Amino acid sequence: MSSITQRINATLKRVTNPVIRERLMMVKASYKMPLRDVAREFACVHGKVAYWKNRYKKQGLNGLYTKERSGRPSKLKPAQAAKIRRKVRRHNIKQGWTTKHVKEYIKKMGGVTYTERHILRLSHKWGLAQIKPRKRSAYSKKEDRKAFLKKTRTF
């Protein structure tokens, strides 16, 4: 068991990627302590510690790298997606972008039709937030709204 920890120590000196270093330290600790203690120390579940330990046993250092996941390739080319993302991110505070506007813009620029649900996924992936305006009475006065905000704001 000490030869394994020595080998891990030697590998730790070479690895610069912080994610892989943390996984390697987790594996190293799992040879010395119970999995649940290691998980508590690294703030994760013990199943994750066991997962990385088994991957390290079977594949060595390469097992600690995240594998590429399979899935359907995007209909948009990366350059198109980046261009659309840049345009949508430069938002107009007063108007903003609705999901329908983004959908139409993607259709116009990329020639791809997505569902509104997928547009929400894309905008989340692009780091955009969905903003809903607060409901307010159609008959409220502007002065009343300002007075209310002054009382309720704490910053």
mmCIF file of N, CA and C in Angstrom, residues 76-153:
data_model
loop_
_atom_site.group_PDB
_atom_site.id
_atom_site.type_symbol
_atom_site.label_atom_id
_atom_site.label_comp_id
_atom_site.label_asym_id
_atom_site.label_seq_id
_atom_site.Cartn_x
_atom_site.Cartn_y
_atom_site.Cartn_z
ATOM 1 N N LEU A 76 -26.257 24.023 -34.592
ATOM 2 C CA LEU A 76 -25.527 25.270 -34.866
ATOM 3 C C LEU A 76 -24.029 24.993 -34.872
ATOM 4 N N LYS A 77 -23.334 25.607 -35.784
ATOM 5 C CA LYS A 77 -21.878 25.517 -35.769
ATOM 6 C C LYS A 77 -21.366 26.373 -34.617
ATOM 7 N N PRO A 78 -20.229 26.020 -34.020
ATOM 8 C CA PRO A 78 -19.718 26.810 -32.887
ATOM 9 C C PRO A 78 -19.544 28.296 -33.200
ATOM 10 N N ALA A 79 -19.118 28.626 -34.404
ATOM 11 C CA ALA A 79 -18.943 30.035 -34.772
ATOM 12 C C ALA A 79 -20.289 30.758 -34.819
ATOM 13 N N GLN A 80 -21.311 30.080 -35.355
ATOM 14 C CA GLN A 80 -22.654 30.670 -35.398
ATOM 15 C C GLN A 80 -23.189 30.880 -33.987
ATOM 16 N N ALA A 81 -23.024 29.862 -33.151
ATOM 17 C CA ALA A 81 -23.520 29.946 -31.775
ATOM 18 C C ALA A 81 -22.839 31.089 -31.028
ATOM 19 N N ALA A 82 -21.537 31.257 -31.232
ATOM 20 C CA ALA A 82 -20.800 32.328 -30.556
ATOM 21 C C ALA A 82 -21.291 33.699 -31.018
ATOM 22 N N LYS A 83 -21.547 33.832 -32.310
ATOM 23 C CA LYS A 83 -22.027 35.106 -32.859
ATOM 24 C C LYS A 83 -23.413 35.446 -32.305
ATOM 25 N N ILE A 84 -24.296 34.448 -32.271
ATOM 26 C CA ILE A 84 -25.651 34.652 -31.745
ATOM 27 C C ILE A 84 -25.589 34.973 -30.264
ATOM 28 N N ARG A 85 -24.758 34.256 -29.551
ATOM 29 C CA ARG A 85 -24.609 34.477 -28.104
ATOM 30 C C ARG A 85 -24.148 35.908 -27.816
ATOM 31 N N ARG A 86 -23.146 36.379 -28.560
ATOM 32 C CA ARG A 86 -22.644 37.741 -28.361
ATOM 33 C C ARG A 86 -23.747 38.770 -28.583
ATOM 34 N N LYS A 87 -24.539 38.557 -29.629
ATOM 35 C CA LYS A 87 -25.616 39.501 -29.948
ATOM 36 C C LYS A 87 -26.676 39.505 -28.845
ATOM 37 N N VAL A 88 -27.040 38.317 -28.356
ATOM 38 C CA VAL A 88 -28.085 38.212 -27.337
ATOM 39 C C VAL A 88 -27.580 38.727 -25.993
ATOM 40 N N ARG A 89 -26.311 38.514 -25.700
ATOM 41 C CA ARG A 89 -25.760 38.975 -24.418
ATOM 42 C C ARG A 89 -25.724 40.488 -24.337
ATOM 43 N N ARG A 90 -25.518 41.161 -25.474
ATOM 44 C CA ARG A 90 -25.557 42.617 -25.479
ATOM 45 C C ARG A 90 -27.021 43.014 -25.460
ATOM 46 N N HIS A 91 -27.558 43.098 -24.290
ATOM 47 C CA HIS A 91 -28.998 43.290 -24.158
ATOM 48 C C HIS A 91 -29.371 44.753 -23.992
ATOM 49 N N ASN A 92 -30.606 44.986 -24.282
ATOM 50 C CA ASN A 92 -31.188 46.308 -24.100
ATOM 51 C C ASN A 92 -31.972 46.239 -22.791
ATOM 52 N N ILE A 93 -31.599 47.022 -21.811
ATOM 53 C CA ILE A 93 -32.211 46.965 -20.488
ATOM 54 C C ILE A 93 -33.720 47.185 -20.561
ATOM 55 N N LYS A 94 -34.163 48.138 -21.366
ATOM 56 C CA LYS A 94 -35.595 48.444 -21.410
ATOM 57 C C LYS A 94 -36.399 47.354 -22.094
ATOM 58 N N GLN A 95 -35.876 46.815 -23.182
ATOM 59 C CA GLN A 95 -36.642 45.827 -23.923
ATOM 60 C C GLN A 95 -36.251 44.405 -23.540
ATOM 61 N N GLY A 96 -34.973 44.081 -23.565
ATOM 62 C CA GLY A 96 -34.530 42.731 -23.263
ATOM 63 C C GLY A 96 -34.848 41.760 -24.391
ATOM 64 N N TRP A 97 -34.542 40.504 -24.181
ATOM 65 C CA TRP A 97 -34.816 39.452 -25.147
ATOM 66 C C TRP A 97 -35.803 38.476 -24.529
ATOM 67 N N THR A 98 -36.853 38.163 -25.237
ATOM 68 C CA THR A 98 -37.742 37.106 -24.782
ATOM 69 C C THR A 98 -37.286 35.814 -25.438
ATOM 70 N N THR A 99 -37.795 34.712 -24.942
ATOM 71 C CA THR A 99 -37.442 33.411 -25.502
ATOM 72 C C THR A 99 -37.850 33.350 -26.977
ATOM 73 N N LYS A 100 -39.000 33.905 -27.275
ATOM 74 C CA LYS A 100 -39.474 33.902 -28.667
ATOM 75 C C LYS A 100 -38.540 34.720 -29.563
ATOM 76 N N HIS A 101 -38.060 35.872 -29.062
ATOM 77 C CA HIS A 101 -37.137 36.688 -29.851
ATOM 78 C C HIS A 101 -35.843 35.941 -30.129
ATOM 79 N N VAL A 102 -35.328 35.254 -29.109
ATOM 80 C CA VAL A 102 -34.086 34.494 -29.287
ATOM 81 C C VAL A 102 -34.311 33.369 -30.290
ATOM 82 N N LYS A 103 -35.448 32.708 -30.186
ATOM 83 C CA LYS A 103 -35.783 31.612 -31.108
ATOM 84 C C LYS A 103 -35.824 32.122 -32.550
ATOM 85 N N GLU A 104 -36.495 33.260 -32.756
ATOM 86 C CA GLU A 104 -36.585 33.842 -34.093
ATOM 87 C C GLU A 104 -35.217 34.280 -34.607
ATOM 88 N N TYR A 105 -34.402 34.838 -33.716
ATOM 89 C CA TYR A 105 -33.071 35.290 -34.118
ATOM 90 C C TYR A 105 -32.181 34.104 -34.524
ATOM 91 N N ILE A 106 -32.270 33.010 -33.770
ATOM 92 C CA ILE A 106 -31.495 31.812 -34.121
ATOM 93 C C ILE A 106 -31.966 31.269 -35.464
ATOM 94 N N LYS A 107 -33.268 31.273 -35.698
ATOM 95 C CA LYS A 107 -33.827 30.805 -36.969
ATOM 96 C C LYS A 107 -33.321 31.677 -38.115
ATOM 97 N N LYS A 108 -33.305 32.994 -37.882
ATOM 98 C CA LYS A 108 -32.884 33.940 -38.919
ATOM 99 C C LYS A 108 -31.380 33.821 -39.214
ATOM 100 N N MET A 109 -30.563 33.787 -38.153
ATOM 101 C CA MET A 109 -29.112 33.804 -38.328
ATOM 102 C C MET A 109 -28.516 32.423 -38.614
ATOM 103 N N GLY A 110 -29.052 31.397 -37.947
ATOM 104 C CA GLY A 110 -28.464 30.075 -38.080
ATOM 105 C C GLY A 110 -29.247 29.120 -38.956
ATOM 106 N N GLY A 111 -30.493 29.491 -39.258
ATOM 107 C CA GLY A 111 -31.318 28.610 -40.075
ATOM 108 C C GLY A 111 -31.754 27.353 -39.334
ATOM 109 N N VAL A 112 -31.775 27.413 -38.012
ATOM 110 C CA VAL A 112 -32.109 26.256 -37.188
ATOM 111 C C VAL A 112 -33.329 26.590 -36.344
ATOM 112 N N THR A 113 -34.259 25.643 -36.285
ATOM 113 C CA THR A 113 -35.447 25.832 -35.457
ATOM 114 C C THR A 113 -35.321 24.978 -34.202
ATOM 115 N N TYR A 114 -35.410 25.628 -33.052
ATOM 116 C CA TYR A 114 -35.391 24.942 -31.765
ATOM 117 C C TYR A 114 -36.726 25.164 -31.072
ATOM 118 N N THR A 115 -37.047 24.292 -30.124
ATOM 119 C CA THR A 115 -38.226 24.512 -29.297
ATOM 120 C C THR A 115 -37.896 25.583 -28.269
ATOM 121 N N GLU A 116 -38.946 26.153 -27.682
ATOM 122 C CA GLU A 116 -38.717 27.182 -26.666
ATOM 123 C C GLU A 116 -38.002 26.600 -25.457
ATOM 124 N N ARG A 117 -38.299 25.346 -25.135
ATOM 125 C CA ARG A 117 -37.628 24.691 -24.002
ATOM 126 C C ARG A 117 -36.120 24.586 -24.275
ATOM 127 N N HIS A 118 -35.755 24.265 -25.512
ATOM 128 C CA HIS A 118 -34.329 24.158 -25.828
ATOM 129 C C HIS A 118 -33.659 25.532 -25.848
ATOM 130 N N ILE A 119 -34.409 26.556 -26.232
ATOM 131 C CA ILE A 119 -33.876 27.918 -26.193
ATOM 132 C C ILE A 119 -33.536 28.282 -24.750
ATOM 133 N N LEU A 120 -34.396 27.871 -23.806
ATOM 134 C CA LEU A 120 -34.105 28.118 -22.390
ATOM 135 C C LEU A 120 -32.832 27.390 -21.968
ATOM 136 N N ARG A 121 -32.657 26.145 -22.435
ATOM 137 C CA ARG A 121 -31.428 25.397 -22.129
ATOM 138 C C ARG A 121 -30.199 26.108 -22.691
ATOM 139 N N LEU A 122 -30.307 26.550 -23.941
ATOM 140 C CA LEU A 122 -29.184 27.253 -24.580
ATOM 141 C C LEU A 122 -28.850 28.539 -23.834
ATOM 142 N N SER A 123 -29.874 29.309 -23.489
ATOM 143 C CA SER A 123 -29.602 30.578 -22.803
ATOM 144 C C SER A 123 -29.000 30.329 -21.428
ATOM 145 N N HIS A 124 -29.414 29.258 -20.772
ATOM 146 C CA HIS A 124 -28.796 28.904 -19.488
ATOM 147 C C HIS A 124 -27.329 28.527 -19.696
ATOM 148 N N LYS A 125 -27.060 27.755 -20.736
ATOM 149 C CA LYS A 125 -25.683 27.352 -21.067
ATOM 150 C C LYS A 125 -24.825 28.570 -21.400
ATOM 151 N N TRP A 126 -25.432 29.580 -22.029
ATOM 152 C CA TRP A 126 -24.717 30.794 -22.402
ATOM 153 C C TRP A 126 -24.573 31.764 -21.250
ATOM 154 N N GLY A 127 -25.120 31.437 -20.100
ATOM 155 C CA GLY A 127 -24.974 32.296 -18.928
ATOM 156 C C GLY A 127 -25.993 33.412 -18.852
ATOM 157 N N LEU A 128 -27.101 33.259 -19.541
ATOM 158 C CA LEU A 128 -28.146 34.267 -19.517
ATOM 159 C C LEU A 128 -29.194 33.869 -18.493
ATOM 160 N N ALA A 129 -29.848 34.859 -17.900
ATOM 161 C CA ALA A 129 -30.875 34.589 -16.898
ATOM 162 C C ALA A 129 -32.235 34.965 -17.444
ATOM 163 N N GLN A 130 -33.223 34.210 -17.027
ATOM 164 C CA GLN A 130 -34.585 34.532 -17.414
ATOM 165 C C GLN A 130 -35.131 35.526 -16.401
ATOM 166 N N ILE A 131 -35.594 36.638 -16.887
ATOM 167 C CA ILE A 131 -36.092 37.686 -16.007
ATOM 168 C C ILE A 131 -37.583 37.862 -16.260
ATOM 169 N N LYS A 132 -38.356 37.806 -15.199
ATOM 170 C CA LYS A 132 -39.795 38.042 -15.305
ATOM 171 C C LYS A 132 -40.119 39.356 -14.611
ATOM 172 N N PRO A 133 -40.849 40.224 -15.255
ATOM 173 C CA PRO A 133 -41.209 41.465 -14.584
ATOM 174 C C PRO A 133 -42.221 41.204 -13.470
ATOM 175 N N ARG A 134 -42.173 42.028 -12.450
ATOM 176 C CA ARG A 134 -43.148 41.904 -11.362
ATOM 177 C C ARG A 134 -44.517 42.338 -11.850
ATOM 178 N N LYS A 135 -45.519 41.675 -11.323
ATOM 179 C CA LYS A 135 -46.880 42.077 -11.642
ATOM 180 C C LYS A 135 -47.207 43.330 -10.843
ATOM 181 N N ARG A 136 -47.977 44.206 -11.447
ATOM 182 C CA ARG A 136 -48.408 45.390 -10.710
ATOM 183 C C ARG A 136 -49.795 45.793 -11.211
ATOM 184 N N SER A 137 -50.457 46.495 -10.406
ATOM 185 C CA SER A 137 -51.803 46.914 -10.746
ATOM 186 C C SER A 137 -51.762 47.902 -11.905
ATOM 187 N N ALA A 138 -52.692 47.745 -12.804
ATOM 188 C CA ALA A 138 -52.753 48.633 -13.959
ATOM 189 C C ALA A 138 -53.150 50.046 -13.546
ATOM 190 N N TYR A 139 -53.781 50.163 -12.372
ATOM 191 C CA TYR A 139 -54.282 51.456 -11.933
ATOM 192 C C TYR A 139 -53.384 52.119 -10.873
ATOM 193 N N SER A 140 -52.234 51.553 -10.610
ATOM 194 C CA SER A 140 -51.390 52.138 -9.568
ATOM 195 C C SER A 140 -50.725 53.425 -10.083
ATOM 196 N N LYS A 141 -50.471 54.317 -9.159
ATOM 197 C CA LYS A 141 -49.832 55.589 -9.509
ATOM 198 C C LYS A 141 -48.328 55.442 -9.378
ATOM 199 N N LYS A 142 -47.616 56.151 -10.206
ATOM 200 C CA LYS A 142 -46.153 56.097 -10.199
ATOM 201 C C LYS A 142 -45.583 56.544 -8.855
ATOM 202 N N GLU A 143 -46.173 57.570 -8.243
ATOM 203 C CA GLU A 143 -45.701 58.064 -6.948
ATOM 204 C C GLU A 143 -45.868 56.997 -5.864
ATOM 205 N N ASP A 144 -47.005 56.277 -5.920
ATOM 206 C CA ASP A 144 -47.243 55.212 -4.935
ATOM 207 C C ASP A 144 -46.209 54.097 -5.075
ATOM 208 N N ARG A 145 -45.875 53.758 -6.317
ATOM 209 C CA ARG A 145 -44.870 52.698 -6.544
ATOM 210 C C ARG A 145 -43.511 53.134 -6.007
ATOM 211 N N LYS A 146 -43.122 54.380 -6.257
ATOM 212 C CA LYS A 146 -41.833 54.879 -5.754
ATOM 213 C C LYS A 146 -41.801 54.895 -4.233
ATOM 214 N N ALA A 147 -42.881 55.311 -3.614
ATOM 215 C CA ALA A 147 -42.951 55.347 -2.150
ATOM 216 C C ALA A 147 -42.843 53.942 -1.575
ATOM 217 N N PHE A 148 -43.468 53.000 -2.229
ATOM 218 C CA PHE A 148 -43.413 51.611 -1.776
ATOM 219 C C PHE A 148 -41.983 51.080 -1.871
ATOM 220 N N LEU A 149 -41.309 51.367 -2.982
ATOM 221 C CA LEU A 149 -39.933 50.901 -3.161
ATOM 222 C C LEU A 149 -39.016 51.492 -2.128
ATOM 223 N N LYS A 150 -39.215 52.768 -1.788
ATOM 224 C CA LYS A 150 -38.365 53.414 -0.801
ATOM 225 C C LYS A 150 -38.498 52.737 0.559
ATOM 226 N N LYS A 151 -39.708 52.283 0.910
ATOM 227 C CA LYS A 151 -39.936 51.642 2.196
ATOM 228 C C LYS A 151 -39.384 50.216 2.226
ATOM 229 N N THR A 152 -39.438 49.529 1.108
ATOM 230 C CA THR A 152 -39.075 48.112 1.110
ATOM 231 C C THR A 152 -37.618 47.838 0.781
ATOM 232 N N ARG A 153 -36.949 48.711 0.120
ATOM 233 C CA ARG A 153 -35.540 48.473 -0.232
ATOM 234 C C ARG A 153 -34.664 48.610 1.011
#
